[in-house]
Short mmCIF file of C-alpha atoms in Angstrom, two decimals:
data_model
loop_
_atom_site.label_atom_id
_atom_site.label_comp_id
_atom_site.label_asym_id
_atom_site.label_seq_id
_atom_site.Cartn_x
_atom_site.Cartn_y
_atom_site.Cartn_z
CA MET A 1494 0.00 0.00 0.00
CA SER A 1495 1.54 3.40 -0.94
CA ASP A 1496 2.38 6.19 1.48
CA GLU A 1497 -0.17 8.42 -0.30
CA THR A 1498 -3.17 6.37 0.75
CA PRO A 1499 -5.56 8.71 2.62
CA GLU A 1500 -6.12 8.05 6.26
CA THR A 1501 -9.37 6.42 7.28
CA PRO A 1502 -11.62 8.19 9.80
CA GLU A 1503 -10.54 5.68 12.39
CA GLN A 1504 -6.88 6.46 11.81
CA GLN A 1505 -7.50 10.20 12.04
CA GLU A 1506 -9.32 9.76 15.36
CA SER A 1507 -6.53 7.54 16.60
CA SER A 1508 -3.84 10.07 15.81
CA GLU A 1509 -5.78 12.89 17.42
CA ALA A 1510 -6.57 10.99 20.62
CA PRO A 1511 -3.85 8.36 21.11
CA GLU A 1512 -5.07 7.32 24.55
CA THR A 1513 -8.57 6.39 23.41
CA VAL A 1514 -9.40 2.74 22.76
CA GLU A 1515 -11.89 2.46 19.93
CA THR A 1516 -14.66 -0.12 19.68
CA TYR A 1517 -15.78 -1.80 16.46
CA GLU A 1518 -18.83 -3.97 15.88
CA THR A 1519 -18.14 -7.38 14.34
CA GLU A 1520 -20.33 -10.30 13.44
CA THR A 1521 -21.08 -12.81 16.15
CA THR A 1522 -20.37 -16.44 15.45
CA GLY A 1523 -23.70 -17.70 16.83
CA LYS A 1524 -21.85 -19.52 19.62
CA ALA A 1525 -22.21 -18.72 23.30
CA LYS A 1526 -20.39 -15.58 24.34
CA ARG A 1527 -16.74 -16.02 25.21
CA SER A 1528 -13.48 -14.10 24.98
CA ILE A 1529 -9.89 -14.73 24.00
CA TYR A 1530 -7.06 -12.53 25.11
CA ILE A 1531 -3.62 -12.27 23.53
CA VAL A 1532 -1.17 -10.43 25.74
CA GLY A 1533 2.42 -9.92 24.74
CA PHE A 1534 5.09 -7.93 23.05
CA LEU A 1535 4.51 -7.06 19.39
CA GLY A 1536 7.41 -8.63 17.48
CA ALA A 1537 6.51 -7.93 13.84
CA ILE A 1538 3.52 -7.03 11.70
CA ALA A 1539 2.76 -9.68 9.04
CA LEU A 1540 0.88 -9.00 5.83
CA GLY A 1541 -0.02 -5.37 6.72
CA GLY A 1542 -2.33 -6.23 9.63
CA TRP A 1543 -3.41 -4.34 12.72
CA GLY A 1544 -0.68 -3.35 15.21
CA LEU A 1545 -1.99 -4.91 18.42
CA THR A 1546 -1.23 -5.54 22.02
CA ALA A 1547 -4.53 -7.10 21.38
CA LEU A 1548 -7.90 -7.87 22.80
CA PHE A 1549 -10.04 -10.04 20.51
CA SER A 1550 -13.63 -11.04 21.23
CA ASN A 1551 -16.29 -12.97 19.36
CA ASN A 1552 -19.14 -11.60 21.43
CA GLY A 1553 -19.82 -8.90 18.83
CA ILE A 1554 -17.07 -6.46 19.89
CA LEU A 1555 -13.50 -6.03 18.63
CA GLN A 1556 -11.22 -3.65 20.55
CA ARG A 1557 -7.82 -2.46 19.32
CA SER A 1558 -5.17 -0.03 20.40
CA PRO A 1559 -4.93 3.43 18.82
CA ALA A 1560 -1.60 2.50 17.20
CA VAL A 1561 -2.88 1.79 13.69
CA VAL A 1562 -1.14 0.69 10.52
CA GLU A 1563 -2.62 1.01 7.09
CA GLU A 1564 -5.50 -1.24 6.18
CA SER A 1565 -5.01 -3.99 3.61
CA ASP A 1566 -7.17 -6.41 1.66
CA GLU A 1567 -4.65 -9.18 2.45
CA PRO A 1568 -5.15 -11.56 5.42
CA ILE A 1569 -4.49 -9.93 8.75
CA GLY A 1570 -1.69 -11.52 10.77
CA SER A 1571 1.02 -10.77 13.28
CA SER A 1572 3.95 -12.41 15.00
CA LEU A 1573 4.08 -11.89 18.75
CA SER A 1574 6.82 -12.71 21.25
CA ASN A 1575 6.34 -13.87 24.85
CA VAL A 1576 2.59 -14.03 24.43
CA THR A 1577 -0.20 -15.50 26.56
CA LEU A 1578 -3.46 -16.65 24.98
CA THR A 1579 -6.51 -17.18 27.17
CA ASP A 1580 -10.18 -17.94 26.66
CA VAL A 1581 -13.22 -18.08 28.94
CA ASP A 1582 -16.33 -20.26 28.99
CA GLU A 1583 -19.97 -19.16 28.83
CA ASN A 1584 -19.85 -18.17 32.51
CA GLY A 1585 -16.73 -16.09 32.11
CA LYS A 1586 -14.52 -18.64 33.84
CA PRO A 1587 -11.04 -19.47 32.47
CA LEU A 1588 -10.99 -22.16 29.79
CA TYR A 1589 -7.31 -22.24 28.91
CA GLU A 1590 -4.16 -20.20 29.35
CA ILE A 1591 -1.35 -20.84 26.87
CA THR A 1592 1.98 -19.03 27.10
CA ALA A 1593 4.33 -19.16 24.11
CA ARG A 1594 7.75 -17.77 23.34
CA ARG A 1595 6.35 -16.82 19.94
CA ALA A 1596 2.89 -16.88 18.37
CA ASP A 1597 1.98 -16.30 14.72
CA TYR A 1598 -1.62 -15.10 14.92
CA SER A 1599 -4.15 -14.64 12.11
CA SER A 1600 -7.25 -12.65 13.04
CA GLU A 1601 -8.88 -13.81 9.80
CA THR A 1602 -8.74 -17.49 10.79
CA ARG A 1603 -8.75 -16.61 14.50
CA ALA A 1604 -5.95 -19.11 15.07
CA ALA A 1605 -2.33 -19.00 16.18
CA ASP A 1606 0.71 -21.19 15.68
CA VAL A 1607 2.66 -21.22 18.93
CA PHE A 1608 6.25 -22.14 19.76
CA ILE A 1609 7.88 -23.22 23.07
CA VAL A 1610 4.64 -23.63 24.97
CA THR A 1611 3.49 -23.93 28.58
CA GLY A 1612 -0.04 -23.59 29.81
CA LYS A 1613 -3.07 -24.69 31.80
CA LEU A 1614 -6.39 -26.22 30.75
CA TYR A 1615 -9.43 -25.45 32.91
CA ARG A 1616 -12.83 -26.90 33.69
CA ASP A 1617 -15.37 -24.74 35.57
CA GLY A 1618 -12.57 -22.28 36.24
CA VAL A 1619 -10.38 -24.88 37.95
CA PRO A 1620 -7.07 -25.96 36.36
CA ILE A 1621 -7.22 -29.66 35.51
CA ILE A 1622 -4.13 -30.07 33.32
CA GLU A 1623 -0.77 -28.34 33.12
CA VAL A 1624 0.89 -28.82 29.73
CA SER A 1625 4.14 -28.00 27.94
CA GLY A 1626 5.67 -28.75 24.54
CA GLU A 1627 7.85 -27.50 21.72
CA GLY A 1628 5.01 -26.01 19.69
CA GLY A 1629 1.43 -26.29 18.57
CA ALA A 1630 -1.65 -24.35 17.54
CA VAL A 1631 -4.58 -22.55 19.16
CA ASP A 1632 -7.90 -22.47 17.26
CA GLN A 1633 -10.10 -19.81 18.85
CA ASP A 1634 -13.37 -20.58 17.07
CA ASN A 1635 -13.26 -24.33 17.71
CA ARG A 1636 -11.67 -23.89 21.14
CA GLU A 1637 -9.06 -26.45 20.19
CA ILE A 1638 -5.52 -26.60 21.59
CA ALA A 1639 -2.84 -28.73 19.90
CA ILE A 1640 0.58 -29.21 21.51
CA GLU A 1641 3.37 -31.28 19.97
CA GLY A 1642 7.02 -32.16 20.46
CA ASN A 1643 8.09 -33.67 23.80
CA VAL A 1644 4.65 -33.02 25.26
CA LYS A 1645 4.24 -33.28 29.02
CA ALA A 1646 0.83 -32.94 30.65
CA ILE A 1647 0.04 -33.27 34.35
CA ALA A 1648 -3.46 -34.02 35.66
CA VAL A 1649 -3.28 -31.66 38.62
CA GLU A 1650 -5.71 -33.27 41.07
CA GLU A 1651 -4.70 -36.90 40.46
CA ASN A 1652 -0.99 -36.19 39.94
CA ILE A 1653 -0.97 -38.24 36.73
CA VAL A 1654 1.86 -37.46 34.33
CA LEU A 1655 1.26 -37.87 30.58
CA THR A 1656 4.00 -37.69 27.96
CA ALA A 1657 3.33 -37.91 24.21
CA ASP A 1658 4.50 -36.76 20.80
CA ARG A 1659 1.30 -34.77 20.29
CA VAL A 1660 -1.90 -33.97 22.19
CA VAL A 1661 -5.08 -32.16 21.14
CA TRP A 1662 -7.62 -30.75 23.60
CA LEU A 1663 -11.20 -29.98 22.55
CA ALA A 1664 -12.51 -27.77 25.33
CA ASP A 1665 -16.22 -27.99 24.48
CA GLU A 1666 -16.12 -31.80 24.43
CA ASP A 1667 -13.79 -32.24 27.42
CA LEU A 1668 -11.76 -34.48 25.12
CA LEU A 1669 -7.99 -34.93 25.14
CA THR A 1670 -6.39 -37.06 22.43
CA GLY A 1671 -2.77 -38.08 22.05
CA LYS A 1672 -0.53 -39.74 19.48
CA GLY A 1673 2.88 -41.40 19.44
CA ASN A 1674 4.84 -42.79 22.40
CA ILE A 1675 2.09 -42.32 24.98
CA LYS A 1676 3.05 -42.80 28.61
CA LEU A 1677 0.80 -42.40 31.66
CA GLU A 1678 2.37 -42.62 35.08
CA LYS A 1679 1.06 -42.28 38.62
CA THR A 1680 4.02 -42.68 40.93
CA ASP A 1681 2.10 -43.00 44.20
CA ALA A 1682 0.20 -45.96 42.69
CA ASP A 1683 3.26 -47.63 41.14
CA ILE A 1684 1.46 -47.85 37.80
CA ILE A 1685 2.73 -47.03 34.29
CA LEU A 1686 0.68 -47.32 31.07
CA THR A 1687 2.22 -47.00 27.60
CA GLY A 1688 0.83 -47.14 24.06
CA LYS A 1689 0.59 -45.29 20.76
CA SER A 1690 -2.71 -43.40 21.02
CA LEU A 1691 -4.81 -41.84 23.77
CA ILE A 1692 -8.41 -40.74 24.24
CA ALA A 1693 -9.14 -39.10 27.58
CA ASN A 1694 -11.82 -37.16 29.45
CA PRO A 1695 -9.71 -35.02 31.79
CA ASN A 1696 -12.66 -33.76 33.82
CA LYS A 1697 -13.72 -37.36 34.53
CA ASN A 1698 -10.13 -38.59 34.88
CA ILE A 1699 -10.69 -41.41 32.39
CA PHE A 1700 -7.79 -42.32 30.09
CA SER A 1701 -8.00 -44.92 27.30
CA ILE A 1702 -4.78 -46.07 25.61
CA ALA A 1703 -4.65 -48.15 22.42
CA GLU A 1704 -2.09 -49.75 20.08
CA ASP A 1705 0.64 -51.90 21.57
CA VAL A 1706 -0.55 -51.17 25.11
CA LYS A 1707 1.35 -52.18 28.22
CA GLY A 1708 0.52 -51.64 31.87
CA GLU A 1709 3.23 -52.14 34.48
CA VAL A 1710 3.20 -52.54 38.24
CA VAL A 1711 6.49 -52.01 40.02
CA ASP A 1712 5.92 -54.15 43.13
CA PRO A 1713 5.35 -57.00 42.62
CA PRO A 1714 6.63 -56.88 39.03
CA LEU A 1715 3.59 -57.29 36.81
CA LEU A 1716 2.89 -56.59 33.13
CA LEU A 1717 -0.46 -56.24 31.30
CA GLU A 1718 -0.55 -56.31 27.50
CA GLY A 1719 -3.49 -55.82 25.14
CA PRO A 1720 -4.95 -53.75 22.30
CA THR A 1721 -6.73 -51.32 24.65
CA LEU A 1722 -6.59 -50.45 28.34
CA THR A 1723 -8.83 -47.84 29.99
CA TRP A 1724 -7.85 -46.28 33.30
CA ASP A 1725 -10.44 -44.65 35.55
CA ALA A 1726 -8.23 -42.62 37.86
CA ASN A 1727 -11.15 -41.90 40.22
CA THR A 1728 -11.67 -45.57 41.07
CA ASN A 1729 -8.08 -46.48 40.14
CA ILE A 1730 -9.32 -49.36 38.01
CA VAL A 1731 -7.86 -50.36 34.64
CA THR A 1732 -10.28 -52.23 32.37
CA ALA A 1733 -9.39 -54.42 29.39
CA PRO A 1734 -12.44 -54.80 27.10
CA TYR A 1735 -10.58 -57.01 24.62
CA PRO A 1736 -8.37 -60.11 24.96
CA PHE A 1737 -5.26 -59.37 26.98
CA ARG A 1738 -2.56 -61.12 28.94
CA VAL A 1739 -0.90 -60.69 32.33
CA VAL A 1740 2.67 -61.69 33.09
CA GLN A 1741 4.09 -61.92 36.60
CA THR A 1742 7.72 -61.54 35.62
CA GLU A 1743 9.18 -62.66 38.94
CA ASP A 1744 7.57 -66.14 38.85
CA ASP A 1745 7.02 -66.27 35.08
CA LEU A 1746 3.29 -66.80 35.52
CA ARG A 1747 1.26 -65.96 32.40
CA VAL A 1748 -2.51 -65.48 32.19
CA ARG A 1749 -4.69 -64.79 29.14
CA ALA A 1750 -8.34 -63.71 29.22
CA ASP A 1751 -11.03 -62.33 26.90
CA LYS A 1752 -11.60 -59.30 29.11
CA GLY A 1753 -10.95 -58.11 32.63
CA ALA A 1754 -10.35 -55.35 35.15
CA TRP A 1755 -7.38 -54.46 37.29
CA ASP A 1756 -8.09 -52.78 40.64
CA VAL A 1757 -4.82 -50.96 41.25
CA THR A 1758 -5.72 -49.96 44.83
CA LYS A 1759 -6.69 -53.48 45.92
CA GLN A 1760 -4.06 -55.02 43.65
CA GLU A 1761 -6.60 -57.45 42.22
CA ILE A 1762 -7.15 -58.54 38.62
CA LEU A 1763 -10.50 -59.88 37.45
CA LEU A 1764 -10.22 -62.18 34.43
CA GLU A 1765 -13.27 -63.29 32.45
CA GLY A 1766 -14.21 -65.19 29.31
CA GLU A 1767 -11.78 -67.84 28.20
CA VAL A 1768 -9.19 -67.66 30.97
CA ARG A 1769 -5.96 -69.59 30.59
CA ALA A 1770 -3.17 -69.46 33.17
CA ARG A 1771 0.22 -71.12 32.88
CA ASP A 1772 2.98 -71.40 35.47
CA LYS A 1773 6.12 -71.98 33.42
CA LYS A 1774 8.12 -73.01 36.49
CA SER A 1775 5.88 -76.00 37.23
CA ASN A 1776 4.45 -76.33 33.71
CA LEU A 1777 0.97 -76.23 35.25
CA GLU A 1778 -1.90 -74.93 33.12
CA VAL A 1779 -5.34 -73.90 34.41
CA ASN A 1780 -8.38 -73.18 32.23
CA THR A 1781 -11.58 -71.59 33.53
CA ALA A 1782 -14.23 -68.96 32.73
CA ARG A 1783 -13.49 -66.59 35.61
CA ALA A 1784 -10.58 -65.89 37.94
CA ILE A 1785 -9.66 -63.27 40.55
CA TRP A 1786 -5.96 -62.73 41.05
CA GLU A 1787 -4.96 -61.23 44.41
CA ILE A 1788 -1.56 -59.87 43.45
CA THR A 1789 -0.28 -58.93 46.91
CA ASN A 1790 -1.44 -62.18 48.53
CA GLN A 1791 -0.34 -64.21 45.51
CA ILE A 1792 -3.64 -66.07 45.44
CA VAL A 1793 -5.82 -66.84 42.42
CA GLN A 1794 -9.48 -67.48 43.16
CA LEU A 1795 -11.24 -69.83 40.74
CA PRO A 1796 -14.98 -69.42 41.50
CA GLU A 1797 -16.20 -71.34 38.44
CA ALA A 1798 -15.58 -74.75 36.88
CA LEU A 1799 -11.92 -75.34 36.08
CA ASP A 1800 -9.54 -77.74 34.41
CA ALA A 1801 -5.90 -78.00 35.60
CA THR A 1802 -3.17 -80.00 33.85
CA ASP A 1803 0.42 -80.93 34.68
CA SER A 1804 1.62 -82.07 31.25
CA ASP A 1805 5.05 -83.17 32.53
CA ARG A 1806 3.46 -85.79 34.81
CA GLY A 1807 0.39 -86.54 32.73
CA PHE A 1808 -1.94 -85.42 35.53
CA ASN A 1809 -5.27 -83.65 35.06
CA VAL A 1810 -7.93 -82.51 37.51
CA VAL A 1811 -11.36 -80.90 37.07
CA ALA A 1812 -13.53 -79.30 39.77
CA ASN A 1813 -16.41 -76.90 40.33
CA GLN A 1814 -14.18 -74.28 41.94
CA GLY A 1815 -10.79 -73.83 43.54
CA MET A 1816 -7.90 -71.62 44.62
CA VAL A 1817 -4.25 -71.40 43.62
CA PHE A 1818 -1.68 -70.35 46.25
CA LEU A 1819 1.21 -69.20 44.08
CA ALA A 1820 3.83 -68.70 46.78
CA GLU A 1821 3.19 -72.19 48.19
CA GLN A 1822 2.69 -73.84 44.79
CA ARG A 1823 -0.55 -75.33 46.10
CA LEU A 1824 -4.04 -75.87 44.66
CA THR A 1825 -7.23 -76.53 46.58
CA LEU A 1826 -10.17 -77.85 44.55
CA ASP A 1827 -13.78 -78.32 45.63
CA GLY A 1828 -16.96 -79.82 44.25
CA ALA A 1829 -17.15 -82.91 42.03
CA VAL A 1830 -13.38 -83.20 41.85
CA ARG A 1831 -12.05 -85.71 39.35
CA ALA A 1832 -8.31 -86.34 38.94
CA THR A 1833 -6.77 -88.60 36.31
CA SER A 1834 -3.25 -89.88 35.74
CA ASP A 1835 -2.28 -91.00 32.22
CA PRO A 1836 0.58 -93.42 32.99
CA ASP A 1837 -1.56 -95.93 34.91
CA GLN A 1838 -5.01 -94.73 33.80
CA ALA A 1839 -5.87 -94.05 37.45
CA VAL A 1840 -8.91 -91.96 38.42
CA ILE A 1841 -9.64 -90.33 41.78
CA THR A 1842 -12.98 -88.69 42.56
CA ALA A 1843 -13.68 -86.80 45.81
CA ASN A 1844 -15.47 -83.86 47.37
CA SER A 1845 -12.24 -81.87 47.62
CA VAL A 1846 -8.57 -82.18 46.67
CA GLU A 1847 -5.37 -80.46 47.76
CA TRP A 1848 -2.54 -80.60 45.22
CA LEU A 1849 1.02 -79.82 46.36
CA ILE A 1850 2.82 -79.18 43.09
CA GLU A 1851 6.42 -79.20 44.30
CA ASP A 1852 5.87 -82.34 46.44
CA ASN A 1853 3.96 -84.08 43.65
CA THR A 1854 1.29 -85.19 46.10
CA VAL A 1855 -2.49 -85.09 45.84
CA THR A 1856 -4.69 -85.43 48.91
CA ALA A 1857 -8.37 -86.24 48.33
CA VAL A 1858 -11.00 -85.92 51.08
CA GLY A 1859 -14.70 -86.93 51.26
CA ASN A 1860 -16.36 -89.70 49.28
CA VAL A 1861 -13.05 -90.76 47.80
CA ASN A 1862 -12.97 -93.32 45.07
CA TYR A 1863 -9.80 -94.58 43.40
CA ARG A 1864 -9.94 -96.68 40.27
CA GLN A 1865 -7.14 -98.16 38.24
CA ALA A 1866 -8.47 -99.85 35.14
CA GLU A 1867 -5.11 -101.36 34.20
CA ASN A 1868 -5.03 -103.50 37.38
CA ASP A 1869 -8.79 -103.74 37.90
CA VAL A 1870 -8.58 -101.90 41.24
CA ASN A 1871 -11.48 -99.96 42.76
CA VAL A 1872 -10.97 -98.46 46.24
CA SER A 1873 -13.36 -96.23 48.21
CA GLY A 1874 -12.70 -94.39 51.46
CA ASP A 1875 -12.78 -91.13 53.37
CA ARG A 1876 -9.30 -89.96 52.44
CA ALA A 1877 -6.60 -90.77 49.89
CA VAL A 1878 -3.03 -89.56 49.31
CA ALA A 1879 -1.45 -90.04 45.90
CA ASN A 1880 2.22 -89.57 45.06
CA LEU A 1881 2.59 -88.61 41.42
CA THR A 1882 6.32 -89.33 41.35
CA ASP A 1883 6.22 -93.02 42.34
CA GLN A 1884 2.61 -93.55 41.23
CA THR A 1885 1.36 -94.79 44.62
CA VAL A 1886 -1.98 -94.22 46.35
CA ARG A 1887 -2.87 -94.75 50.01
CA VAL A 1888 -6.56 -94.82 50.88
CA THR A 1889 -7.68 -94.75 54.54
CA ASP A 1890 -10.92 -96.21 55.94
CA SER A 1891 -11.24 -97.92 52.62
CA ILE A 1892 -13.15 -100.71 50.98
CA THR A 1893 -11.20 -102.38 48.20
CA GLN A 1894 -12.81 -104.11 45.29
CA ILE A 1895 -10.68 -106.15 42.91
CA THR A 1896 -12.40 -107.40 39.81
CA PRO A 1897 -11.20 -110.92 38.93
CA GLU A 1898 -10.05 -111.74 35.42
#
């Protein structure tokens, strides 16, 4: 624009009364009233725009400083240094506060690219997340904040630390999404979740991680793996809606299930669907439809019908319910218990059975019946003890029936 361009009425007023802040009517967006403030040092004027310290509003009013540059038909934009961008909700409460070392702002698109960023995200005027990153963008109309590059976000109330390559916050939807190298950590709960993508509701403290997801417990060492894990930080429960597996690294115990939930506070894992547990130390495998793993107590409750197999010794047992004591390497089984041994085709039935894995002994109690088809032996009694190593069985208070050839 040439130097001979006549001054507009606004410019003439501005030069005559430099301390007066003028007010201009602008179109409303149709959204609820809200404001965005950009406060900072004016670094450079881009594309012949307004010279601003700047107060922008979409409630029908635009205010600017009396320092005016020539008007242009080109898009209005400016580059600001050490700038803070804020917005408020319908009740005038803070919505976000983003501070950047530099911001390239366009009043035409009502958006800014920001660099070297720190800030706070609010809900009902209360800060819920503190965030920092190398750069990003602020979209005023859509109330969308994008931060990228070594992103770190802290859920203030729950003290949850999130790191990611990129996060996007949609204020109106209370939705926080993340991409690339996601990590959620709550140090006082000894829990770490990692994955490749994140969908979260910060106000509800619900975080869902997908793609190559892992959840780790420090003590005792425990690892969860699956396609998706959702963490409700209010209840401190992690749910797995799809097939997942759990590995107790210290004892090399591995469990797979169709779905489940991990109560971090109680240190319990609920496993449902097709549940399959394998202790690699003893080569014991248990299959059932439901299990509750008490991590601290190292006990696995088996409240539904189960099938347990020791493939090394050819021993199998089925029962209506049972419990596994991991530290003691012991199983207790109740209800219609039936144990079979392949080498001698022996079968024991009883009301309950205790199986000591390391000792290779099985104790059956209540309505015991021992049958060995190979030798035509049928023994009944109140109690029986079987040694799986030497293939012997001792039945007390018994009645023995031997079928003649």
